PDB file of C-alpha atoms in Angstrom:
ATOM      1  CA  UNK A  97      84.082 112.172  95.434  1.00 41.00           C
ATOM      2  CA  UNK A  98      80.883 110.219  95.219  1.00 46.00           C
ATOM      3  CA  UNK A  99      80.608 106.462  95.145  1.00 51.00           C
ATOM      4  CA  UNK A 100      77.824 103.911  95.102  1.00 50.00           C
ATOM      5  CA  UNK A 101      77.806 101.629  98.146  1.00 53.00           C
ATOM      6  CA  UNK A 102      76.963  98.007  97.317  1.00 54.00           C
ATOM      7  CA  UNK A 103      75.990  97.284 100.919  1.00 55.00           C
ATOM      8  CA  UNK A 104      73.584 100.115 101.810  1.00 58.00           C
ATOM      9  CA  UNK A 105      72.627 100.851  98.166  1.00 51.00           C
ATOM     10  CA  UNK A 106      72.981 104.617  98.331  1.00 51.00           C
ATOM     11  CA  UNK A 107      75.255 107.289  96.970  1.00 50.00           C
ATOM     12  CA  UNK A 108      77.728 108.364  99.603  1.00 47.00           C
ATOM     13  CA  UNK A 109      80.306 111.138  99.750  1.00 47.00           C
ATOM     14  CA  UNK A 110      83.203 108.799 100.407  1.00 44.00           C
ATOM     15  CA  UNK A 111      86.277 110.309 101.992  1.00 44.00           C
ATOM     16  CA  UNK A 112      88.379 107.201 101.492  1.00 41.00           C
ATOM     17  CA  UNK A 113      89.359 106.688  97.885  1.00 42.00           C
ATOM     18  CA  UNK A 114      89.871 102.981  98.560  1.00 41.00           C
ATOM     19  CA  UNK A 115      86.215 102.755  99.678  1.00 42.00           C
ATOM     20  CA  UNK A 116      85.136 103.892  96.235  1.00 41.00           C
ATOM     21  CA  UNK A 117      87.474 101.462  94.499  1.00 42.00           C
ATOM     22  CA  UNK A 118      85.932  98.492  96.284  1.00 48.00           C
ATOM     23  CA  UNK A 119      82.379  99.857  96.011  1.00 48.00           C
ATOM     24  CA  UNK A 120      81.602 100.543  99.675  1.00 48.00           C
ATOM     25  CA  UNK A 121      80.945 103.741 101.603  1.00 52.00           C
ATOM     26  CA  UNK A 122      83.027 104.645 104.674  1.00 53.00           C
ATOM     27  CA  UNK A 123      80.440 103.092 106.995  1.00 53.00           C
ATOM     28  CA  UNK A 124      80.607  99.683 105.330  1.00 49.00           C
ATOM     29  CA  UNK A 125      84.183  99.523 104.084  1.00 50.00           C
ATOM     30  CA  UNK A 126      86.330  97.098 106.043  1.00 52.00           C
ATOM     31  CA  UNK A 127      89.753  96.097 104.767  1.00 49.00           C
ATOM     32  CA  UNK A 128      90.236  92.359 104.483  1.00 44.00           C
ATOM     33  CA  UNK A 129      93.548  92.513 106.292  1.00 49.00           C
ATOM     34  CA  UNK A 130      93.674  95.198 108.936  1.00 55.00           C
ATOM     35  CA  UNK A 131      97.097  96.715 109.303  1.00 60.00           C
ATOM     36  CA  UNK A 132      98.199  96.205 112.860  1.00 86.00           C
ATOM     37  CA  UNK A 133     100.449  99.194 113.362  1.00 93.00           C
ATOM     38  CA  UNK A 134     101.267 101.562 116.171  1.00 96.00           C
ATOM     39  CA  UNK A 135     101.714 105.225 115.280  1.00 97.00           C
ATOM     40  CA  UNK A 136     104.349 107.043 117.338  1.00 97.00           C
ATOM     41  CA  UNK A 137     104.381 110.814 117.973  1.00 97.00           C
ATOM     42  CA  UNK A 138     106.628 113.205 119.865  1.00 97.00           C
ATOM     43  CA  UNK A 139     105.225 115.880 122.193  1.00 97.00           C
ATOM     44  CA  UNK A 140     107.119 119.080 121.291  1.00 96.00           C
ATOM     45  CA  UNK A 141     105.804 121.708 123.727  1.00 96.00           C
ATOM     46  CA  UNK A 142     104.601 119.877 126.832  1.00 96.00           C
ATOM     47  CA  UNK A 143     104.489 116.476 128.482  1.00 95.00           C
ATOM     48  CA  UNK A 144     101.618 114.021 128.806  1.00 97.00           C
ATOM     49  CA  UNK A 145      98.773 115.451 130.906  1.00 96.00           C
ATOM     50  CA  UNK A 146      94.999 115.910 130.930  1.00 95.00           C
ATOM     51  CA  UNK A 147      93.900 117.668 127.733  1.00 95.00           C
ATOM     52  CA  UNK A 148      97.399 117.810 126.247  1.00 96.00           C
ATOM     53  CA  UNK A 149      96.966 115.011 123.693  1.00 97.00           C
ATOM     54  CA  UNK A 150      94.110 113.306 121.817  1.00 97.00           C
ATOM     55  CA  UNK A 151      92.795 110.238 123.652  1.00 96.00           C
ATOM     56  CA  UNK A 152      91.013 108.456 120.775  1.00 96.00           C
ATOM     57  CA  UNK A 153      93.185 105.465 119.898  1.00 96.00           C
ATOM     58  CA  UNK A 154      95.739 106.198 122.639  1.00 97.00           C
ATOM     59  CA  UNK A 155      97.845 103.152 123.618  1.00 96.00           C
ATOM     60  CA  UNK A 156     100.707 104.330 125.819  1.00 97.00           C
ATOM     61  CA  UNK A 157     103.069 107.100 126.914  1.00 97.00           C
ATOM     62  CA  UNK A 158     106.828 106.594 126.846  1.00 97.00           C
ATOM     63  CA  UNK A 159     109.762 108.599 128.074  1.00 96.00           C
ATOM     64  CA  UNK A 160     111.457 110.364 125.199  1.00 93.00           C
ATOM     65  CA  UNK A 161     114.842 108.844 124.279  1.00 89.00           C
ATOM     66  CA  UNK A 162     115.961 112.235 122.932  1.00 84.00           C
ATOM     67  CA  UNK A 163     115.798 115.719 124.397  1.00 89.00           C
ATOM     68  CA  UNK A 164     113.768 117.151 121.506  1.00 93.00           C
ATOM     69  CA  UNK A 165     110.442 115.770 122.903  1.00 97.00           C
ATOM     70  CA  UNK A 166     108.925 115.941 126.361  1.00 97.00           C
ATOM     71  CA  UNK A 167     107.222 112.558 125.924  1.00 97.00           C
ATOM     72  CA  UNK A 168     106.509 110.035 123.191  1.00 97.00           C
ATOM     73  CA  UNK A 169     102.919 108.850 122.744  1.00 98.00           C
ATOM     74  CA  UNK A 170     101.655 105.841 120.817  1.00 97.00           C
ATOM     75  CA  UNK A 171      98.312 105.422 119.027  1.00 97.00           C
ATOM     76  CA  UNK A 172      96.461 102.652 117.241  1.00 96.00           C
ATOM     77  CA  UNK A 173      95.500 105.085 114.475  1.00 96.00           C
ATOM     78  CA  UNK A 174      97.051 107.775 112.349  1.00 96.00           C
ATOM     79  CA  UNK A 175      96.316 111.194 113.828  1.00 97.00           C
ATOM     80  CA  UNK A 176      94.813 113.924 111.655  1.00 96.00           C
ATOM     81  CA  UNK A 177      96.698 117.012 110.528  1.00 96.00           C
ATOM     82  CA  UNK A 178      94.383 119.070 112.762  1.00 97.00           C
ATOM     83  CA  UNK A 179      95.285 116.941 115.813  1.00 97.00           C
ATOM     84  CA  UNK A 180      99.006 117.262 115.062  1.00 97.00           C
ATOM     85  CA  UNK A 181      98.664 121.029 114.852  1.00 97.00           C
ATOM     86  CA  UNK A 182      96.273 121.460 117.811  1.00 97.00           C
ATOM     87  CA  UNK A 183      98.422 119.384 120.186  1.00 98.00           C
ATOM     88  CA  UNK A 184     101.864 120.311 118.764  1.00 97.00           C
ATOM     89  CA  UNK A 185     102.810 116.719 117.937  1.00 98.00           C
ATOM     90  CA  UNK A 186     105.431 115.398 115.526  1.00 96.00           C
ATOM     91  CA  UNK A 187     105.012 112.075 113.733  1.00 97.00           C
ATOM     92  CA  UNK A 188     108.032 109.876 114.514  1.00 96.00           C
ATOM     93  CA  UNK A 189     107.126 106.639 112.737  1.00 95.00           C
ATOM     94  CA  UNK A 190     105.255 103.352 112.903  1.00 95.00           C
ATOM     95  CA  UNK A 191     105.821 100.086 114.725  1.00 95.00           C
ATOM     96  CA  UNK A 192     104.285  96.666 114.231  1.00 92.00           C
ATOM     97  CA  UNK A 193     101.763  95.639 116.895  1.00 84.00           C
ATOM     98  CA  UNK A 194     102.578  92.421 118.687  1.00 79.00           C
TER      99      UNK A 194
END
């Protein structure tokens, strides 16, 4: 999808549909109210260790309350489908940041 950015005045291949709706490219789009959520994932095949999980947006590691995950990891962002597949993670849910 292409959209015209009101801020930088150029045509941009916007990936975020909402960026096009408000007339800004991905570089200049900033939501007025940022959602303050934590995204929680389960580690299916291994526990937390160097290179075993994405580190961008990482907040914390928790012990898994159930036996179906080695560890539970929490992020400040939603992980991509590629990251979920590459690191064998399962999305558990969201939590409000405090």
